[in-house]
PDB file of C-alpha atoms in Angstrom:
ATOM      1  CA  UNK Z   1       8.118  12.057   7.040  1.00 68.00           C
ATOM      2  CA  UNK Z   2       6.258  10.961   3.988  1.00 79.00           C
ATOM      3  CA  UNK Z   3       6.605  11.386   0.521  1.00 88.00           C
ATOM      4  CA  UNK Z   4       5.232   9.705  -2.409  1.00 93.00           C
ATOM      5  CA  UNK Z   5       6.662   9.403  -6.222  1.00 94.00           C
ATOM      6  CA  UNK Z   6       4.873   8.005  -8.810  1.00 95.00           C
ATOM      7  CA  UNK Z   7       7.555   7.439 -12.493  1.00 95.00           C
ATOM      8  CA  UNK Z   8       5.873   7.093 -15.513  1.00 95.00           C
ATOM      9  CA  UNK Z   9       3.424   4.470 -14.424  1.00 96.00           C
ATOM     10  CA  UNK Z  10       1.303   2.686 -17.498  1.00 96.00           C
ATOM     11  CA  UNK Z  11      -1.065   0.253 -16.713  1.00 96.00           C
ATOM     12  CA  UNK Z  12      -3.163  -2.007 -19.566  1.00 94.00           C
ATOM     13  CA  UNK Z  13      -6.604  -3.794 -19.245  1.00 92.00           C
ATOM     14  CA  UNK Z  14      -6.945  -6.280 -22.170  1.00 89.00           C
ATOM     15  CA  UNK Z  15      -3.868  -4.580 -24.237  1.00 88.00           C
ATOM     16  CA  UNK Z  16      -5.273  -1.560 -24.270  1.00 92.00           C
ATOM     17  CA  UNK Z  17      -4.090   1.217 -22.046  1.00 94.00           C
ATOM     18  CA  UNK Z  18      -6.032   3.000 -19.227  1.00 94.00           C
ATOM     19  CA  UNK Z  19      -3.082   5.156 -18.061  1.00 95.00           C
ATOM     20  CA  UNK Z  20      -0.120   6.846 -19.696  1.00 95.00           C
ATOM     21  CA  UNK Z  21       2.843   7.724 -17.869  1.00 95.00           C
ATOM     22  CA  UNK Z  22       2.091   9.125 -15.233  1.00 95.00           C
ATOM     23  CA  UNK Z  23       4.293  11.030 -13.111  1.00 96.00           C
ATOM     24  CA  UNK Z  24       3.406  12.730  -9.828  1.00 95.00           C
ATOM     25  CA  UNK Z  25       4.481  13.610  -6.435  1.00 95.00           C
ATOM     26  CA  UNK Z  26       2.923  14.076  -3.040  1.00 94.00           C
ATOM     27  CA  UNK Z  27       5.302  16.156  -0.519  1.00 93.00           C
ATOM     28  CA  UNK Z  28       5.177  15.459   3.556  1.00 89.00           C
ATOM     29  CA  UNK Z  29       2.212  16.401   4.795  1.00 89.00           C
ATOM     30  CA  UNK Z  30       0.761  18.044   1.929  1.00 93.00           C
ATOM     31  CA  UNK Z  31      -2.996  17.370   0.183  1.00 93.00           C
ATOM     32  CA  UNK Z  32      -2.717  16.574  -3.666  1.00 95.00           C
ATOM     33  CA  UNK Z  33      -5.825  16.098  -5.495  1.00 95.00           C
ATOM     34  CA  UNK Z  34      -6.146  14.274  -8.595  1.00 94.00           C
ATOM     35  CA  UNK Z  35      -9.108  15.841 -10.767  1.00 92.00           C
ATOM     36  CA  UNK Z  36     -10.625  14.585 -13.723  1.00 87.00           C
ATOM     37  CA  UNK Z  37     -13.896  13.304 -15.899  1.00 81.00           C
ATOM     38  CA  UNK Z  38     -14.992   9.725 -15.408  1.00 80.00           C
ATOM     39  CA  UNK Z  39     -12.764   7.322 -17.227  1.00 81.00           C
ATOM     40  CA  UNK Z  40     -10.006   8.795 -17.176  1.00 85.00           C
ATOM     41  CA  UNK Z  41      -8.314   6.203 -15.018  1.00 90.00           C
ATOM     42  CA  UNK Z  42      -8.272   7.822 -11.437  1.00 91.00           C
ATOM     43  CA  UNK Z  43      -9.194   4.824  -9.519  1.00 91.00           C
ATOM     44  CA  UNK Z  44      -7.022   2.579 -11.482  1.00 93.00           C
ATOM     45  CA  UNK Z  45      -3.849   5.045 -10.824  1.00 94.00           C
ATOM     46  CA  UNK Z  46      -5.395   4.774  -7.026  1.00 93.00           C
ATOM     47  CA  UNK Z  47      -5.486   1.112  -7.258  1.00 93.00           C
ATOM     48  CA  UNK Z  48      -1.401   1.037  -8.798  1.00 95.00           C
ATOM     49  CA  UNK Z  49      -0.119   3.196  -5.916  1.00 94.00           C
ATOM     50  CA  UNK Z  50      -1.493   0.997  -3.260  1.00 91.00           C
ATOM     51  CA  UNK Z  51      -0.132  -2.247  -4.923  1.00 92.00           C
ATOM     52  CA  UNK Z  52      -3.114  -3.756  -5.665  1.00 91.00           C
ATOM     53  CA  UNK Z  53      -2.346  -3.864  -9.333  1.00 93.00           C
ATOM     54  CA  UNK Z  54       0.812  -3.677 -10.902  1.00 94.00           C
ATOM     55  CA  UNK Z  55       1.830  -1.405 -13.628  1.00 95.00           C
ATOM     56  CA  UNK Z  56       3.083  -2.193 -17.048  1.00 95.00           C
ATOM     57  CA  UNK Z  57       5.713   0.270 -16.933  1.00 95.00           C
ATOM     58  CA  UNK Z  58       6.592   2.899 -14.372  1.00 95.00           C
ATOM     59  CA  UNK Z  59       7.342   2.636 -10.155  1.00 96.00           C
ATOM     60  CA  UNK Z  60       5.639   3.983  -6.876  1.00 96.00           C
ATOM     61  CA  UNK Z  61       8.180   5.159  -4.519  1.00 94.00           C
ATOM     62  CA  UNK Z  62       7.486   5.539  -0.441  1.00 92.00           C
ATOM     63  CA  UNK Z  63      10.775   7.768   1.109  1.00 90.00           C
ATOM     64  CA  UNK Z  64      12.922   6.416  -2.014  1.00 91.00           C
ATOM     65  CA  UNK Z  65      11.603   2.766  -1.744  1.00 92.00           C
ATOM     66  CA  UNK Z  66      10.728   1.262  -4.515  1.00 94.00           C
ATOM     67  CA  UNK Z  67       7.173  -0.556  -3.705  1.00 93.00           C
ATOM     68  CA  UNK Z  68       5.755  -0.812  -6.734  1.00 95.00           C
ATOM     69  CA  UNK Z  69       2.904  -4.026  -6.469  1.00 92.00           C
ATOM     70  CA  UNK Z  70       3.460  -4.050  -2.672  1.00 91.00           C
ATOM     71  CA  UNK Z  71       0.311  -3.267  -0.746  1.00 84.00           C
ATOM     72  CA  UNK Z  72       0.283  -2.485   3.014  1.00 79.00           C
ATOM     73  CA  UNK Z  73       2.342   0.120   2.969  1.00 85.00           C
ATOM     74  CA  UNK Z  74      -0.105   3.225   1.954  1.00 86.00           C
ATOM     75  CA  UNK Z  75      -3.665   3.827   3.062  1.00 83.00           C
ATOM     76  CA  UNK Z  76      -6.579   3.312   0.890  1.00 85.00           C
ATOM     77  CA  UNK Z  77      -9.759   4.417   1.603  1.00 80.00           C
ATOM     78  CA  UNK Z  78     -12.334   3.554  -1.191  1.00 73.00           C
ATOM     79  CA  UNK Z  79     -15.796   5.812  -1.556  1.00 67.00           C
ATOM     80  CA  UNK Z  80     -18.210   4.012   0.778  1.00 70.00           C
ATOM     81  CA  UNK Z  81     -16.964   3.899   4.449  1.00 70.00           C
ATOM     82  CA  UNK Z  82     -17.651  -0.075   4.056  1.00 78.00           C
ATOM     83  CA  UNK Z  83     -17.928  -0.060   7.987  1.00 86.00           C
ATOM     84  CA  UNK Z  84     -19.561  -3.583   9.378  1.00 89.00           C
ATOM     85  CA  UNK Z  85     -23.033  -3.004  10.590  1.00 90.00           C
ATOM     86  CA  UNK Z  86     -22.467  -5.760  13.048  1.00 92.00           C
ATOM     87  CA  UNK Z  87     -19.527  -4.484  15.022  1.00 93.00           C
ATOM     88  CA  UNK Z  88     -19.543  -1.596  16.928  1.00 94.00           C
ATOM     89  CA  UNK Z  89     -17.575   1.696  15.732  1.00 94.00           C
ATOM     90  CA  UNK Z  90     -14.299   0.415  18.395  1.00 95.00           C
ATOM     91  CA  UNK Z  91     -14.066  -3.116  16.500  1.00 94.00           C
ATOM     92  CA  UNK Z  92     -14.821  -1.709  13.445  1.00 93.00           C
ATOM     93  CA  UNK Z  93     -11.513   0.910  13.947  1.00 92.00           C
ATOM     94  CA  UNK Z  94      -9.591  -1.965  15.511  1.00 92.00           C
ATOM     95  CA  UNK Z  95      -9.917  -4.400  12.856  1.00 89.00           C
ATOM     96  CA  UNK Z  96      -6.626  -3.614  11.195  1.00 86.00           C
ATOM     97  CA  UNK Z  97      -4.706  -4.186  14.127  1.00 88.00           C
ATOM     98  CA  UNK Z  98      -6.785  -7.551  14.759  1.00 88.00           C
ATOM     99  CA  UNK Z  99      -6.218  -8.332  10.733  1.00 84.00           C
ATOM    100  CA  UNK Z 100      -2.123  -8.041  11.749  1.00 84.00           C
ATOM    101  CA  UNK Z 101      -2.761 -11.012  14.410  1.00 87.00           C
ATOM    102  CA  UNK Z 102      -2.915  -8.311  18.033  1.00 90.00           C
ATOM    103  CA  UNK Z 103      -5.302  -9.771  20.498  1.00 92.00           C
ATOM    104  CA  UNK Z 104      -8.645  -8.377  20.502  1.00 92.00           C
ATOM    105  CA  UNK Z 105      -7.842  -6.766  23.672  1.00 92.00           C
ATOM    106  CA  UNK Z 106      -5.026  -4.949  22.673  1.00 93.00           C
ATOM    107  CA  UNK Z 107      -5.783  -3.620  19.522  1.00 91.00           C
ATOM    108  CA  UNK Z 108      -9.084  -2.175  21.356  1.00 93.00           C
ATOM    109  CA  UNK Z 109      -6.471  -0.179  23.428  1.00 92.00           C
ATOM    110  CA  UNK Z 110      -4.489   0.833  20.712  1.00 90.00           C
ATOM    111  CA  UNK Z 111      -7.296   2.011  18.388  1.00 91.00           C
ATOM    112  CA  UNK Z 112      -8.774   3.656  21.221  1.00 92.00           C
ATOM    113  CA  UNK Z 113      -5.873   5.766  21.839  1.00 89.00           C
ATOM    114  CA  UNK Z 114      -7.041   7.416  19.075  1.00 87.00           C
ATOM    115  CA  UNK Z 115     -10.295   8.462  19.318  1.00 90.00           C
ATOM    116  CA  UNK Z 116     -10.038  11.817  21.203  1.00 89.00           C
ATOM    117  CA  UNK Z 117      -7.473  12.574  17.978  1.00 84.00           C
ATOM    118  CA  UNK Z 118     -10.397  11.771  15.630  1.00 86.00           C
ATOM    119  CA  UNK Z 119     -13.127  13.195  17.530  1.00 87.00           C
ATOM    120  CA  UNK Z 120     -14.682  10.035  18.406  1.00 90.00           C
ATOM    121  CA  UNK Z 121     -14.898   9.826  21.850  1.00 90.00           C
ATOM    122  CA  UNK Z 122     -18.390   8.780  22.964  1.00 91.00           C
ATOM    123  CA  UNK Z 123     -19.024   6.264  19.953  1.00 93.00           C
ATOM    124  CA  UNK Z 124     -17.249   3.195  21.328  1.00 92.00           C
ATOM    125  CA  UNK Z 125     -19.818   1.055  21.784  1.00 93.00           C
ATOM    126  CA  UNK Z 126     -21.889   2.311  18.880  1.00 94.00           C
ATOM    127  CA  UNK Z 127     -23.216   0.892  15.983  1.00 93.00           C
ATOM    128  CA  UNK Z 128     -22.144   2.150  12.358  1.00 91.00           C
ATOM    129  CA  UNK Z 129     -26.013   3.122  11.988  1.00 91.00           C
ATOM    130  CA  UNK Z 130     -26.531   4.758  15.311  1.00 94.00           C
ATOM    131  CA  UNK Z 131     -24.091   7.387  13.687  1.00 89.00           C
ATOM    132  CA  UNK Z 132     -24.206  10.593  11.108  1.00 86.00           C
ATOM    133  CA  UNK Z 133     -22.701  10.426   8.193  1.00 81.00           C
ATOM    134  CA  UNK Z 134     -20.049  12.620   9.203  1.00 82.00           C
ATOM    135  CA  UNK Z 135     -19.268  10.336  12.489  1.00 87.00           C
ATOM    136  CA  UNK Z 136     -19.138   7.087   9.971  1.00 87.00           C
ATOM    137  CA  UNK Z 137     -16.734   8.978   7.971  1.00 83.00           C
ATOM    138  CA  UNK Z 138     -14.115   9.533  10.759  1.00 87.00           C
ATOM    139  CA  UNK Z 139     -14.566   6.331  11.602  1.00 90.00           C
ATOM    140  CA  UNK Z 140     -13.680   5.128   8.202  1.00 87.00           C
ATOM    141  CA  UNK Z 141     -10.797   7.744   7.654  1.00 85.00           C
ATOM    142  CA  UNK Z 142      -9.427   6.362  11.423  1.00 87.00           C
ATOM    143  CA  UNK Z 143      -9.697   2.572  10.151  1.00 88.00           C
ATOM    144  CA  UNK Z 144      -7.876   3.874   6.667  1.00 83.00           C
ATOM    145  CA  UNK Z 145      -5.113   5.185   8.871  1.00 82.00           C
ATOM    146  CA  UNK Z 146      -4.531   2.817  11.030  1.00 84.00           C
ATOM    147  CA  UNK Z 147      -4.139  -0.187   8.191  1.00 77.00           C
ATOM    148  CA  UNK Z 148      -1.375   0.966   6.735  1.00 67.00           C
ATOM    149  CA  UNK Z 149       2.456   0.118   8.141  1.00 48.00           C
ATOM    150  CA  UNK Z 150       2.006   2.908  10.791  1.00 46.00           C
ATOM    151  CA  UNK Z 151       3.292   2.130  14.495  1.00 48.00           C
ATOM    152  CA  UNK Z 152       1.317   3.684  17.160  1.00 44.00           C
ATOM    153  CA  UNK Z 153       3.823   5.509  18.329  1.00 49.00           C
ATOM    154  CA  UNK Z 154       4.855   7.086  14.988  1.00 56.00           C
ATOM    155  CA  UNK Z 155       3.445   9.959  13.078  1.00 60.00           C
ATOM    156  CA  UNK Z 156       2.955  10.732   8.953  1.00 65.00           C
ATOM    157  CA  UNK Z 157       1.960   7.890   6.324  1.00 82.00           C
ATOM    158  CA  UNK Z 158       0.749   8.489   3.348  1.00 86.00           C
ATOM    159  CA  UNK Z 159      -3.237   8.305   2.361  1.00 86.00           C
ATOM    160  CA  UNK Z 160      -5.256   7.694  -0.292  1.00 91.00           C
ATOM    161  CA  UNK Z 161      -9.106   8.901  -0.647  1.00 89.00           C
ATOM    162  CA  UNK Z 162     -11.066   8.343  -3.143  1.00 88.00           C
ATOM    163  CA  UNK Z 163     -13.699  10.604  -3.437  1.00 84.00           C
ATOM    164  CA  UNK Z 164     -14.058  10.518   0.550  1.00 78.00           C
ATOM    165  CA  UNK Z 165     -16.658  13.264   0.771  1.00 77.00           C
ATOM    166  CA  UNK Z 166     -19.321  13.166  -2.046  1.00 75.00           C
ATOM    167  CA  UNK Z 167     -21.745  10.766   0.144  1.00 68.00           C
ATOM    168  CA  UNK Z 168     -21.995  14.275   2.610  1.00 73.00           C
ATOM    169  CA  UNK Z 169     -24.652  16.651   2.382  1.00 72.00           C
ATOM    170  CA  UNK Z 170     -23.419  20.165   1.976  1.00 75.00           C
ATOM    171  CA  UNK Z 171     -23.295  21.776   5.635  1.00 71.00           C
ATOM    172  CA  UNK Z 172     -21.882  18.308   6.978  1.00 75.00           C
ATOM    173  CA  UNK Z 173     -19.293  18.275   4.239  1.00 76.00           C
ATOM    174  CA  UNK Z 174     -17.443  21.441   4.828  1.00 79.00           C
ATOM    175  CA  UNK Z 175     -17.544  20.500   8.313  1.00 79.00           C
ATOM    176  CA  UNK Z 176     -15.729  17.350   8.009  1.00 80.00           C
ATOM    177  CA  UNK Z 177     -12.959  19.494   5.238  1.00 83.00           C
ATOM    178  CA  UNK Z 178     -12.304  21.432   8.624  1.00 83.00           C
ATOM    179  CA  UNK Z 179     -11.460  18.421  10.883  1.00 83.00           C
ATOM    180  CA  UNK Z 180      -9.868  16.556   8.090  1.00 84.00           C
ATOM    181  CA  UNK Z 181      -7.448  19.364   7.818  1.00 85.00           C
ATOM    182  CA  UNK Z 182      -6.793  19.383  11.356  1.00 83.00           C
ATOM    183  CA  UNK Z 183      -6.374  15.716  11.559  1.00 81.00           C
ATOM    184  CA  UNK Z 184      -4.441  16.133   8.859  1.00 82.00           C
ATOM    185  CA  UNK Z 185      -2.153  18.471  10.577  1.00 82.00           C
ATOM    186  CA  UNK Z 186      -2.049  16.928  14.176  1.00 79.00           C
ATOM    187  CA  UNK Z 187      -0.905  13.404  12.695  1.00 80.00           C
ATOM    188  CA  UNK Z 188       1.626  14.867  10.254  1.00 80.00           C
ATOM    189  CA  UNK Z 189      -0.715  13.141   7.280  1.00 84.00           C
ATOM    190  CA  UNK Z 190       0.268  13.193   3.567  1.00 89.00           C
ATOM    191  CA  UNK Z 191      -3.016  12.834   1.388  1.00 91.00           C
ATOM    192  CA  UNK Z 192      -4.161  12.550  -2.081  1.00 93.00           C
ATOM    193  CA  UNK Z 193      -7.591  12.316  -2.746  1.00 91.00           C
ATOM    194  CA  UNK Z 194      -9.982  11.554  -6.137  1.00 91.00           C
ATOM    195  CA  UNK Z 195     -12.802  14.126  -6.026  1.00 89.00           C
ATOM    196  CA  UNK Z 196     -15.239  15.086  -8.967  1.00 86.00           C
ATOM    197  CA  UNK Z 197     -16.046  18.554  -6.634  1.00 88.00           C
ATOM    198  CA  UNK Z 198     -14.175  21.308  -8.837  1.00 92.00           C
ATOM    199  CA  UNK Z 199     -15.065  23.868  -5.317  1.00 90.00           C
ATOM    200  CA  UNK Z 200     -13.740  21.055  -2.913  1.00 90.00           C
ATOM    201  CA  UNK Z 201     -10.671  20.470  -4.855  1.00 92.00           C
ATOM    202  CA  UNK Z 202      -9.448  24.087  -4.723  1.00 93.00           C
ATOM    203  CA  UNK Z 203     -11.013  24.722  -1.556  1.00 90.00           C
ATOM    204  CA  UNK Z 204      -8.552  21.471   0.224  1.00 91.00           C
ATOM    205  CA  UNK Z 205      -5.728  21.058  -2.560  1.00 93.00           C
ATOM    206  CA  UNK Z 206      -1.904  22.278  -2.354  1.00 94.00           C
ATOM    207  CA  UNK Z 207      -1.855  21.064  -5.679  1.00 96.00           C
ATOM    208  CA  UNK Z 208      -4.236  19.708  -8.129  1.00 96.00           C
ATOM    209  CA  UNK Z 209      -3.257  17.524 -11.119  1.00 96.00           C
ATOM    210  CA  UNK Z 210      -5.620  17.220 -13.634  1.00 95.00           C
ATOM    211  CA  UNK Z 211      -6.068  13.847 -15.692  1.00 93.00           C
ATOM    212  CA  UNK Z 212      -7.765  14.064 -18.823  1.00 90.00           C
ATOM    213  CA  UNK Z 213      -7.606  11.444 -22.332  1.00 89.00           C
ATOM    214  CA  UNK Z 214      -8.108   8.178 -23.116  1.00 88.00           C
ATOM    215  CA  UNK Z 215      -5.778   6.492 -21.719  1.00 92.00           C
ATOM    216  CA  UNK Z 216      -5.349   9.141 -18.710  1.00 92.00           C
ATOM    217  CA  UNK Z 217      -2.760  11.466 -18.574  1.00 94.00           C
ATOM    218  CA  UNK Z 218      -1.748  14.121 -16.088  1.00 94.00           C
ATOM    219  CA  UNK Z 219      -2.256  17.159 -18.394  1.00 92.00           C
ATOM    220  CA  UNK Z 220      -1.616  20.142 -15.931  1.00 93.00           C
ATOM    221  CA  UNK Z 221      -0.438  20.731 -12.541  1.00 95.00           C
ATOM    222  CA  UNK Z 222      -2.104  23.604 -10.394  1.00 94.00           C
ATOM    223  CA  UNK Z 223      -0.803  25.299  -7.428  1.00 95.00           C
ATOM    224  CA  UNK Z 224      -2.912  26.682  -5.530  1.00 94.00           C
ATOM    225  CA  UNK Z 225      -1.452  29.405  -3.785  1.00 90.00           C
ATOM    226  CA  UNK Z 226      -4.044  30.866  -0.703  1.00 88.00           C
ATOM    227  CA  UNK Z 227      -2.757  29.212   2.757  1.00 85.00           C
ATOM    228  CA  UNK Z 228      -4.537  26.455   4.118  1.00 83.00           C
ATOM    229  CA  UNK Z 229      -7.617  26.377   6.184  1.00 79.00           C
ATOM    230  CA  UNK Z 230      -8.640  28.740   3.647  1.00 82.00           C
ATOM    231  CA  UNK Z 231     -10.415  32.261   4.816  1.00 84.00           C
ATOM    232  CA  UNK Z 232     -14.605  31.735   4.729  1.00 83.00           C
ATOM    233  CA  UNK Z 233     -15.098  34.103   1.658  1.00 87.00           C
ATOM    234  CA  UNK Z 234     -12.304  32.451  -0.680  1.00 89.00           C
ATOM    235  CA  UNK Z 235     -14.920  30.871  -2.845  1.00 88.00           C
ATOM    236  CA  UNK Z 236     -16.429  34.298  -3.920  1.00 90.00           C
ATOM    237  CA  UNK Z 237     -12.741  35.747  -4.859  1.00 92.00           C
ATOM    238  CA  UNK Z 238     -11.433  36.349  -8.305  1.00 93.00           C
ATOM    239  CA  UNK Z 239      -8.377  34.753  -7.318  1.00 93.00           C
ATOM    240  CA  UNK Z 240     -11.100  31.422  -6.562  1.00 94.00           C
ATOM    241  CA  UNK Z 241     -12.799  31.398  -9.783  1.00 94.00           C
ATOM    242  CA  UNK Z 242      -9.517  32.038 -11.542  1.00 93.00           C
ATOM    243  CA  UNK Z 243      -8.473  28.246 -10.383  1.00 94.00           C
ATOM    244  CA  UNK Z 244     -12.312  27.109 -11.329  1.00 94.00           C
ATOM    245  CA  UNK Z 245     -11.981  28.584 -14.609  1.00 93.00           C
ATOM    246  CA  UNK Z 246      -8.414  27.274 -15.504  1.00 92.00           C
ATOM    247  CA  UNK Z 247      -9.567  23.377 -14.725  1.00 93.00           C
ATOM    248  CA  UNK Z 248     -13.149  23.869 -16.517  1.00 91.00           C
ATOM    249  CA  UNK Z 249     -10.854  24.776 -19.465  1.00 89.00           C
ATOM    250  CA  UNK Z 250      -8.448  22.126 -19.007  1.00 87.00           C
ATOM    251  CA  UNK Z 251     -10.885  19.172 -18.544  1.00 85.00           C
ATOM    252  CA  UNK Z 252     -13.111  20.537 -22.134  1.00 77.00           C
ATOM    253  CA  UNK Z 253     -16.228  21.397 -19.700  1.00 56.00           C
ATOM    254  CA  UNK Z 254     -16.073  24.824 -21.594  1.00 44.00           C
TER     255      UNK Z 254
END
């Protein structure tokens, strides 16, 4: 199980703020998008819920712990997959486990284990440019995974994406929504993710909060309703460009 809750978090650059109490919550194994123009302070609320900044005001909470300014304990996977050219796709996937002080040898093993899961098998001894950019991304998403606190024998965590898709060309893009959702579902995964992609927002979301102002602030919530992996034609329904319509409003693209 888990479940994220962000209180009222504020966080300040220079005395002025970038964020406004913000207050959101990501269920067990449900996708939450945050959705929103550029500057609004995304990346910053990304950067607050991982503990790599502390807030001015507010608290992140993991099950009903309190970790506000603790990193470690929540995945973070930042826009490029920032895989090392030099070390081949099973080092680059084993690294956190090598980072926490496991022999080389054993954290092979463990982030072998999974690679079937991830639909990597066949790219062990691969370089990060002998691969698609789809392949590099589940590589990336694995190593995100795997460097949070997450035993190998457990399931769930909590992850956080930010904007994990907009480097993918079109075709290989909803191919890799697919698997993610799979993934998603096989490892009991809890996920918010940054996008700029109105489409891939509804298309992935159980909810979508939009962030809008300067500073940011969550200014709606959107549930989207259609059952997840949604049906092929979705995008071409009424009740589709219902949800598009509603967030063009919200975020003043209209």
């Amino acid at each position: 199980m888990a479940e994220l809750v962000t209180n009222q978090i504020t966080k300040c650059f220079h005395g002025k703020k970038v964020i406004e109490d913000i207050s959101i919550k990501v269920h067990d194994k449900e996708l939450v998008c945050l959705l929103g123009v550029s500057g609004a302070g995304k990346t910053t609320l990304f950067n607050v819920i991982s503990g790599l900044l502390q807030p001015e005001e507010g608290s992140v909470y993991l099950n009903g712990n309190d970790i506000t300014g603790q990193a470690g304990h929540i995945s973070y996977m930042l826009q490029k997959d920032l895989l090392m050219p030099y070390k081949t796709v099973l080092d680059n996937v084993a690294l956190p486990f090598i980072i926490k002080g496991v022999p080389k040898k054993i954290a092979r093993q463990k982030a072998l284990s999974y690679f079937i899961q991830f639909g990597l098998q066949g790219t062990e001894k691969k370089y990060p440019n002998q691969l698609s950019g789809g392949m590099r991304q589940r590589a990336a998403l694995l190593r995100t995974y795997l460097s949070s606190h997450v035993k190998q024998e457990d399931k769930g965590g909590i992850a956080l994406l930010d904007e994990p898709f907009s480097a993918l060309d079109t075709i290989t893009k909803s191919g890799i929504h697919r698997w993610y959702l799979d993934v998603m579902e096989k490892i009991q995964l809890s996920t918010i993710f940054i996008t700029h992609d109105i489409d891939e927002a509804i298309l992935l979301s159980d909810r979508i909060y939009l962030l809008t102002g300067n500073p940011g602030r969550i200014t709606d919530e959107i549930v989207i309703q259609q059952p997840k992996p949604r049906r092929k034609d979705f995008p071409i329904t009424e009740e589709f460009l219902f949800y598009k319509k509603k967030i063009i409003e919200t975020l003043g693209a209209l």
